[in-house]
Tab-separated table of C-alpha atoms and ligand atoms in Angstrom:
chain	number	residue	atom	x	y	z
A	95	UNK	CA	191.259	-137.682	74.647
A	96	UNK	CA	193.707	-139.095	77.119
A	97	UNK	CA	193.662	-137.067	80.157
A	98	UNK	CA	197.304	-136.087	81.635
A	99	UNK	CA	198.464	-133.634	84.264
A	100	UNK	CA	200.445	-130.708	83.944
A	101	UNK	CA	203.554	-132.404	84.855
A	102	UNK	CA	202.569	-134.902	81.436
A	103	UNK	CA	202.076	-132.169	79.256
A	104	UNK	CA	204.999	-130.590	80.636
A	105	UNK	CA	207.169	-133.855	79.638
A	106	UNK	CA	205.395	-134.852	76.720
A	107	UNK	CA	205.068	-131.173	74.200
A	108	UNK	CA	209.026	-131.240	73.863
A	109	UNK	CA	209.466	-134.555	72.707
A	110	UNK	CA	206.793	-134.764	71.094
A	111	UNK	CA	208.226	-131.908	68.609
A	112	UNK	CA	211.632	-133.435	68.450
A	113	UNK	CA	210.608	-136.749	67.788
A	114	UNK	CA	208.261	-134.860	64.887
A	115	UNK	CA	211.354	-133.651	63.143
A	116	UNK	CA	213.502	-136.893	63.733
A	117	UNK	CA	212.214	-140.252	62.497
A	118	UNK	CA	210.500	-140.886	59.804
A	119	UNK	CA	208.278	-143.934	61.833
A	120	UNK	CA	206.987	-141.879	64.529
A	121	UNK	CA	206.861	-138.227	62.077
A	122	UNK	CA	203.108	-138.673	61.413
A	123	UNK	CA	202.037	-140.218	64.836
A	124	UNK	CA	203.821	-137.316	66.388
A	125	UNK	CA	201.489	-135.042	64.357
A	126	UNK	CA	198.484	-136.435	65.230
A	127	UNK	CA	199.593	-136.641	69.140
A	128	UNK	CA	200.383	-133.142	68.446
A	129	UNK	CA	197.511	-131.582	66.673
A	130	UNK	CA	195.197	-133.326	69.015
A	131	UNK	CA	196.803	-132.546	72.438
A	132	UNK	CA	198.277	-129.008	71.293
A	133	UNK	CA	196.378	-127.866	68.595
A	134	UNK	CA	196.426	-123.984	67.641
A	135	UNK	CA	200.228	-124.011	68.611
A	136	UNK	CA	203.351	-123.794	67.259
A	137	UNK	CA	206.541	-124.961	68.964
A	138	UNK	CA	210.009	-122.835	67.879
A	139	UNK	CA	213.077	-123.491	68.568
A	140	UNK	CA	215.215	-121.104	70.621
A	141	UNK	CA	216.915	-119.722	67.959
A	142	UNK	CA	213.663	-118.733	65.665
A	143	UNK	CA	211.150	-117.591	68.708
A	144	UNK	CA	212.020	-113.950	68.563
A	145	UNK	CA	212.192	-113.591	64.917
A	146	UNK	CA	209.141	-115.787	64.545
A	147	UNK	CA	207.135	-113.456	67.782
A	148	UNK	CA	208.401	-110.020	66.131
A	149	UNK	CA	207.021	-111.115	62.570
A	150	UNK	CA	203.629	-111.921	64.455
A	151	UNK	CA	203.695	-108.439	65.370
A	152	UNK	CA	204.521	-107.049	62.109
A	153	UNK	CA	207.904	-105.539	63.584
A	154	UNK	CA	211.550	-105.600	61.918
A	155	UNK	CA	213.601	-105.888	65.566
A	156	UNK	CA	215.990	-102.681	66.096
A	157	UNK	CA	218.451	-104.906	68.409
A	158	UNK	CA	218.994	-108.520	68.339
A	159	UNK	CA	218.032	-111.037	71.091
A	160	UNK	CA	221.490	-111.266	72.831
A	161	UNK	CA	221.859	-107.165	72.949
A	162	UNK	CA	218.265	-107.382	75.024
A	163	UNK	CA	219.551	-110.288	77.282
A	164	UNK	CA	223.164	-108.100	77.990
A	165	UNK	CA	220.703	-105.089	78.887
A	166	UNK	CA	218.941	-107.270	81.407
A	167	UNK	CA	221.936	-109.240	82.675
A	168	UNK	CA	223.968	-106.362	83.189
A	169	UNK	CA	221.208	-104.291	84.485
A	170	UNK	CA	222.980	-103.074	87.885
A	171	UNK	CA	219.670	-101.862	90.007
A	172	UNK	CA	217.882	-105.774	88.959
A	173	UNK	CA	221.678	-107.290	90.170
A	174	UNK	CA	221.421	-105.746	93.556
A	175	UNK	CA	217.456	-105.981	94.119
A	176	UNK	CA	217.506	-109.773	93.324
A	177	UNK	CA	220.654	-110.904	95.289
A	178	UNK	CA	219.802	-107.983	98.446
A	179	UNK	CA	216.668	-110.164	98.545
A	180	UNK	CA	219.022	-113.610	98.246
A	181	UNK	CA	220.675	-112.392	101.231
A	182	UNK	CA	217.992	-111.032	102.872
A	183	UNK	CA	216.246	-114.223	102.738
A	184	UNK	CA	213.462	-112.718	101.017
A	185	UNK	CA	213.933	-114.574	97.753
A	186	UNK	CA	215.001	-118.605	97.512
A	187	UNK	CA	217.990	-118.863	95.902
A	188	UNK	CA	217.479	-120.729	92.281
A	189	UNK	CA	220.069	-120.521	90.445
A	190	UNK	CA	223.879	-121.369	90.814
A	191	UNK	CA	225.106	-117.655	89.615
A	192	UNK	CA	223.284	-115.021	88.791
A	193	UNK	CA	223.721	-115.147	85.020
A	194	UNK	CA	221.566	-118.348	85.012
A	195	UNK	CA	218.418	-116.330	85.709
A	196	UNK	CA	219.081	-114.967	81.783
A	197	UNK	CA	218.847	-118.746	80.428
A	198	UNK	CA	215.445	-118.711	79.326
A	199	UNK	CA	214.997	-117.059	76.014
A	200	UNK	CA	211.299	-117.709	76.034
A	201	UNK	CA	210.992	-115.300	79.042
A	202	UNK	CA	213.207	-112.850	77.748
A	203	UNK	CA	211.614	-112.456	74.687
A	204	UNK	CA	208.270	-112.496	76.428
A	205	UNK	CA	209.282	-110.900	79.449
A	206	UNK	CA	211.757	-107.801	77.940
A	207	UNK	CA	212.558	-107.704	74.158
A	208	UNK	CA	209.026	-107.721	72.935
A	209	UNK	CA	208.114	-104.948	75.159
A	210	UNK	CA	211.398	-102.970	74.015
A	211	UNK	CA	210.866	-103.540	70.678
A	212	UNK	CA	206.642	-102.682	70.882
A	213	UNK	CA	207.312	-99.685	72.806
A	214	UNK	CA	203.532	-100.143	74.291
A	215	UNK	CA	201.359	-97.458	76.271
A	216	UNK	CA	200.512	-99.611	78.577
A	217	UNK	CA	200.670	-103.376	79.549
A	218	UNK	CA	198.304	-105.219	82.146
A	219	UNK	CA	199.508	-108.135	84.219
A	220	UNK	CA	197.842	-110.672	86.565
A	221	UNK	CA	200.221	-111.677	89.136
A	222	UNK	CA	202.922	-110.335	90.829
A	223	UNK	CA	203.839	-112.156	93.695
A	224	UNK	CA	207.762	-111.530	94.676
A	225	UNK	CA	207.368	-109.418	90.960
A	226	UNK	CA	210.755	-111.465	89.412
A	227	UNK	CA	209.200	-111.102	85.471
A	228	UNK	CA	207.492	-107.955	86.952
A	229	UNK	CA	210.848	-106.420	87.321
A	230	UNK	CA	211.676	-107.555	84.442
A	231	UNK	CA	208.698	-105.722	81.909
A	232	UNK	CA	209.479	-102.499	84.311
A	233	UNK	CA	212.745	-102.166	83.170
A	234	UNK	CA	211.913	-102.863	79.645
A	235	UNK	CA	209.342	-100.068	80.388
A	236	UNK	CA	211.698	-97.238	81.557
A	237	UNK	CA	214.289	-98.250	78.905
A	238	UNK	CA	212.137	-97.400	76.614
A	239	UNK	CA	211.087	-94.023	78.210
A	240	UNK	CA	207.532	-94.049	77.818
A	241	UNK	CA	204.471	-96.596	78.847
A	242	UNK	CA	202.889	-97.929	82.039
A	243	UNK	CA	202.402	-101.430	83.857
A	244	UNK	CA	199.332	-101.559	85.558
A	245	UNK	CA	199.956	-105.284	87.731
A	246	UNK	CA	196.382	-106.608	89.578
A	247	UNK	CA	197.813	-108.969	92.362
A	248	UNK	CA	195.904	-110.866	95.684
A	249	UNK	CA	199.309	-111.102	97.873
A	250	UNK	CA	200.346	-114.625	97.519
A	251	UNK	CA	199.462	-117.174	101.002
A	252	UNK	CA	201.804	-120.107	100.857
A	253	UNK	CA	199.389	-123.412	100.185
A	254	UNK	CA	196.704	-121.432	98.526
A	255	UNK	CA	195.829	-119.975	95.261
A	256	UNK	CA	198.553	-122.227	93.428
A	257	UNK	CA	200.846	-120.484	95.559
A	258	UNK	CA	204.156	-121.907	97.838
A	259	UNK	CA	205.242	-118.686	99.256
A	260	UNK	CA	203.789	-116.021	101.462
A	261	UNK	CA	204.547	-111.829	100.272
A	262	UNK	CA	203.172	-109.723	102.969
A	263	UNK	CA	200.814	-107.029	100.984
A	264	UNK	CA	203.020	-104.111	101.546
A	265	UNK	CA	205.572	-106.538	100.030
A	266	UNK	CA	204.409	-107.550	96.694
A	267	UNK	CA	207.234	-106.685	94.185
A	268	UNK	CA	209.863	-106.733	96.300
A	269	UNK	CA	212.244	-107.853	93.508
A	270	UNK	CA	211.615	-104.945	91.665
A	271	UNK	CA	213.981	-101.733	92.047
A	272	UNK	CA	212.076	-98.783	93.427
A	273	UNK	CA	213.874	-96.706	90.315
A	274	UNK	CA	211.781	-98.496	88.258
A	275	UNK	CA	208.242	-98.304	90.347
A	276	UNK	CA	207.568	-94.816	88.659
A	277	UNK	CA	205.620	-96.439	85.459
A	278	UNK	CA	203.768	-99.098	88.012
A	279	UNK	CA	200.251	-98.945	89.236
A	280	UNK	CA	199.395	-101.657	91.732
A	281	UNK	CA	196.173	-103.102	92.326
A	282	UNK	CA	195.636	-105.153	95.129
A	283	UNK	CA	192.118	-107.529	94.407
A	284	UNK	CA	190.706	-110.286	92.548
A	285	UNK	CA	191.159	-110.365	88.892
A	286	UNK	CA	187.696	-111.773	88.520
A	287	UNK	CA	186.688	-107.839	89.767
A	288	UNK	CA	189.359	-106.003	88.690
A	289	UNK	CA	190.452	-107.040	85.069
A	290	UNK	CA	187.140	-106.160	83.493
A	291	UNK	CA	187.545	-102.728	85.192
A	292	UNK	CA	191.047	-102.238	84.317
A	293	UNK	CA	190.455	-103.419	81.009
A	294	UNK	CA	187.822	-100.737	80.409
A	295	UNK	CA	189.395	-97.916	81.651
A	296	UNK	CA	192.386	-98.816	79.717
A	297	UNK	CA	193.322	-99.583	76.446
A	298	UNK	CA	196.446	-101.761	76.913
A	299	UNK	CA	198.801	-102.609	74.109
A	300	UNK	CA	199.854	-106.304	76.226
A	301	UNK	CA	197.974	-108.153	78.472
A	302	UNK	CA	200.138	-110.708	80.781
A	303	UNK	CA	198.057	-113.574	82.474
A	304	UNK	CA	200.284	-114.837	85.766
A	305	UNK	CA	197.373	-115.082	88.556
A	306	UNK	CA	195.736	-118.082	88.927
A	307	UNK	CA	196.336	-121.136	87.215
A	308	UNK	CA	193.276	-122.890	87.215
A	309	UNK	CA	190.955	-123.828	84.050
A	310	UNK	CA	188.129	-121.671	85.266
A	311	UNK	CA	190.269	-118.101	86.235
A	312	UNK	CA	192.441	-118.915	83.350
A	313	UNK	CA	189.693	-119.222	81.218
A	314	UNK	CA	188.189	-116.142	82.606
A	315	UNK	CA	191.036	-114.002	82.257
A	316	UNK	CA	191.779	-114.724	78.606
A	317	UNK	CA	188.406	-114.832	77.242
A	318	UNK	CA	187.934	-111.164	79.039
A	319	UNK	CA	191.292	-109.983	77.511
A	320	UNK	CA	190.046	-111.167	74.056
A	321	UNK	CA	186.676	-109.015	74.313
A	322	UNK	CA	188.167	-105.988	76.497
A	323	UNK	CA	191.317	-105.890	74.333
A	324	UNK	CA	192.135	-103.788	71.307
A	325	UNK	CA	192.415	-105.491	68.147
A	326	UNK	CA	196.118	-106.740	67.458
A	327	UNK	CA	197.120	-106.493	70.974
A	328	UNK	CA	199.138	-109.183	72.417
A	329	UNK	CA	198.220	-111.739	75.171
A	330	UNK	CA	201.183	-113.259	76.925
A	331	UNK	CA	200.271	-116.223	79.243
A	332	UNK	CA	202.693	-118.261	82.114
A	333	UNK	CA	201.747	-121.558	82.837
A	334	UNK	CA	199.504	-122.661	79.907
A	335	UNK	CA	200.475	-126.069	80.537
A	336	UNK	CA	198.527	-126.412	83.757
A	337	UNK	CA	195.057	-127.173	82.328
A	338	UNK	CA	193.669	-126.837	78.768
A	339	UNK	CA	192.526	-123.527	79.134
A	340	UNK	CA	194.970	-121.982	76.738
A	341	UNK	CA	194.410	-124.581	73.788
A	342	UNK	CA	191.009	-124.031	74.279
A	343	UNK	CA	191.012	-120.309	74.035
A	344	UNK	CA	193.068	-120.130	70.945
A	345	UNK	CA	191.041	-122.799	69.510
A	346	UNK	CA	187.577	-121.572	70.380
A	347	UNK	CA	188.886	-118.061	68.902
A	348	UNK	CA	190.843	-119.717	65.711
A	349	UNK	CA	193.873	-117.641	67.388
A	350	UNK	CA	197.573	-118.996	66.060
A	351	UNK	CA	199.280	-119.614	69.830
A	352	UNK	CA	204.096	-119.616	69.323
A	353	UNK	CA	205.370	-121.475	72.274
A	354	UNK	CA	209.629	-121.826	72.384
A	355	UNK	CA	210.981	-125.118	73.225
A	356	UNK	CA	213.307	-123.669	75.792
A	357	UNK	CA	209.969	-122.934	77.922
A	358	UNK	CA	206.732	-124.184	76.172
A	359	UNK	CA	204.771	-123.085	79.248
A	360	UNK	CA	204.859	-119.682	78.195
A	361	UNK	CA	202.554	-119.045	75.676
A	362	UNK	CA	201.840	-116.276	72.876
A	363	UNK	CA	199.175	-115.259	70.498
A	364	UNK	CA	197.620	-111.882	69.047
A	365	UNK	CA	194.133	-110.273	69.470
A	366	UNK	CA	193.290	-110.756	65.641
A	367	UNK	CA	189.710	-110.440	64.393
A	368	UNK	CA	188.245	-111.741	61.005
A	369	UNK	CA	186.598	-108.906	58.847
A	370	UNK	CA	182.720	-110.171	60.494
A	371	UNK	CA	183.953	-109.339	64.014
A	372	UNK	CA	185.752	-106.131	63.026
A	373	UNK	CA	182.982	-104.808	62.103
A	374	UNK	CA	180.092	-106.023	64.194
A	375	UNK	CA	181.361	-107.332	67.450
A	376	UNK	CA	184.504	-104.890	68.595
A	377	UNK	CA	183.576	-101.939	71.200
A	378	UNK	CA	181.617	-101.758	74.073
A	379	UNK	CA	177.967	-100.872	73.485
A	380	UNK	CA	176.649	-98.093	75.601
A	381	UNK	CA	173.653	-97.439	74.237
A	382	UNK	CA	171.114	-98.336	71.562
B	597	SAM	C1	202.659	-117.094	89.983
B	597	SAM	S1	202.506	-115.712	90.985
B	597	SAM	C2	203.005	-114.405	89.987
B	597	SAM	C3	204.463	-114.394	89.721
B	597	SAM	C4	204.940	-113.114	89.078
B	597	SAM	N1	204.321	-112.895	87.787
B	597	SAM	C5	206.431	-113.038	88.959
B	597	SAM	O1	206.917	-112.652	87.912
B	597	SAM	O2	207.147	-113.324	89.906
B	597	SAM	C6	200.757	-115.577	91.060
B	597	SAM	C7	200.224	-114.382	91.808
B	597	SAM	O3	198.836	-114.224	91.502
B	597	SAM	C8	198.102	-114.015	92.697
B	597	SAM	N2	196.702	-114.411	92.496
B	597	SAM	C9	196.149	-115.633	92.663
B	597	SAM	N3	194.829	-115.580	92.405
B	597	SAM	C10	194.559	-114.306	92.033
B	597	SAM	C11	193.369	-113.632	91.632
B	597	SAM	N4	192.200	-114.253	91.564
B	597	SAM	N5	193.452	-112.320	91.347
B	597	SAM	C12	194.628	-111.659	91.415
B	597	SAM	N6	195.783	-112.263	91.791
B	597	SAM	C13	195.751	-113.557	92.089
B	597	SAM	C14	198.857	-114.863	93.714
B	597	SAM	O4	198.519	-114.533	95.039
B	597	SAM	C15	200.300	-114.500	93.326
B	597	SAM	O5	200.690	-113.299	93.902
């Protein structure tokens, strides 16, 4: 195995998967690359990622991809929050209008339509930071009237934990509207303490990995979701192109991982369980 850094992988996934559909020469090289660098995944284009995500989940979508991103763009409370901070100068200023934040349909499938179209109970995250996709999965919460985010979150120090910026604690989320804080539990800790806990006491429909992007944590944090976690539940991940971690897990688990071209670091997959597991290994045990 050649070993590459994120910024490789990063480059390499996309091309790799158009240069799989285009020539003939390079089609089964491309496979190989593929299946041995990105095994366990499959890459959709723009177009098919939420249809191909909703079948995943068994669901027929009520609204189509486009309706979702007009809720979010037009969304007058995440407008004012996001350029208030802008002008603030809470929050860098990315983008060259404010529509351009809606460009990714990877993390508004991810992000907002899944979560409108699951309707879940409740949804754990890692990571908040600033809370920009944060703000996002709250509004997606009180659209649909019902459910709870419960986000675990160290504030981020610029320089450490993978992080750039600095959010004072009292800060963390600032990009979210306070309208939309009424379905959010914060917890401020380490995941390493607090996702096994939270994952106990709660039996969450989505589980959202944005903490810390190393192998080990990552590692941690999806192998505890896949044990804690309800069968068929859905683990969303940011960043799986850091490290191997997320190849890894699907693999070691024989878990089918959809990626979108449009953002392949953004990864997908579903708590399945063959019939053996189901029936021996699911639950906690309290007692024998
Ligand atoms: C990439 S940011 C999250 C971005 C956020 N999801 C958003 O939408 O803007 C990562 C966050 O995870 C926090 N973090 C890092 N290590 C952590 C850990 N072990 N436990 C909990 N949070 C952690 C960082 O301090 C930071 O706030």
């Amino acid at each position: 195995m050649i070993a590459m850094n994120k910024n490789q992988r990063m480059w390499l996934l996309p091309r790799l998967m158009e240069l799989k559909h285009r020539s003939s020469l390079v089609k089964p090289l491309c496979r190989l690359a593929l299946k041995s660098f990105f095994s366990h995944i499959r890459l959709h284009k723009p177009e098919d990622y939420f249809a191909a995500v909703t079948r995943s989940c068994g669901i027929v979508p009520r609204h189509s991809l486009s309706h979702y991103r007009n809720e979010l763009l037009n969304d007058k409370l995440l407008k004012e929050t996001y350029t208030g901070a802008i002008a603030a100068g809470k929050q860098k200023q990315k983008y060259a209008d404010y529509e351009q934040r809606f460009h990714s349909v990877a993390n508004i499938v991810h992000y907002y339509a899944l979560l409108r179209e699951l309707l879940p109970e409740y949804v754990i995250e890692t990571g908040t930071a600033t809370g920009s996709m944060t703000s996002w999965v709250l509004k997606a919460l009180h659209e649909n009237g019902r459910g709870r985010l419960i986000s675990i979150d160290l504030p981020p120090i610029a320089n450490r934990l993978t992080m750039d910026i600095t959010v004072a604690p009292e800060e963390v989320g600032f990009l979210i509207p306070k309208e939309y804080r009424k379905q959010w539990d914060l917890r401020v800790g380490d995941a390493k303490v607090l996702l096994p806990k939270t994952l106990l006491d709660i039996p969450a429909d989505v589980f959202i990995h944005d903490s810390l992007h190393t192998t080990t944590h990552m590692s941690f944090e999806y192998h505890t979701a896949r044990a804690l976690l309800k069968p068929n539940a859905v683990i969303l991940s940011d960043d799986i192109l850091w490290n191997r971690s997320w190849y890894q897990f699907l693999k070691t688990h024989n878990l089918k991982g959809l990626s979108c071209e449009d953002n392949a670091n953004l990864g997908f997959t579903i708590n399945r369980f063959d019939d053996f597991e189901k029936a021996e290994g699911l639950g906690v045990i309290e007692q024998i």
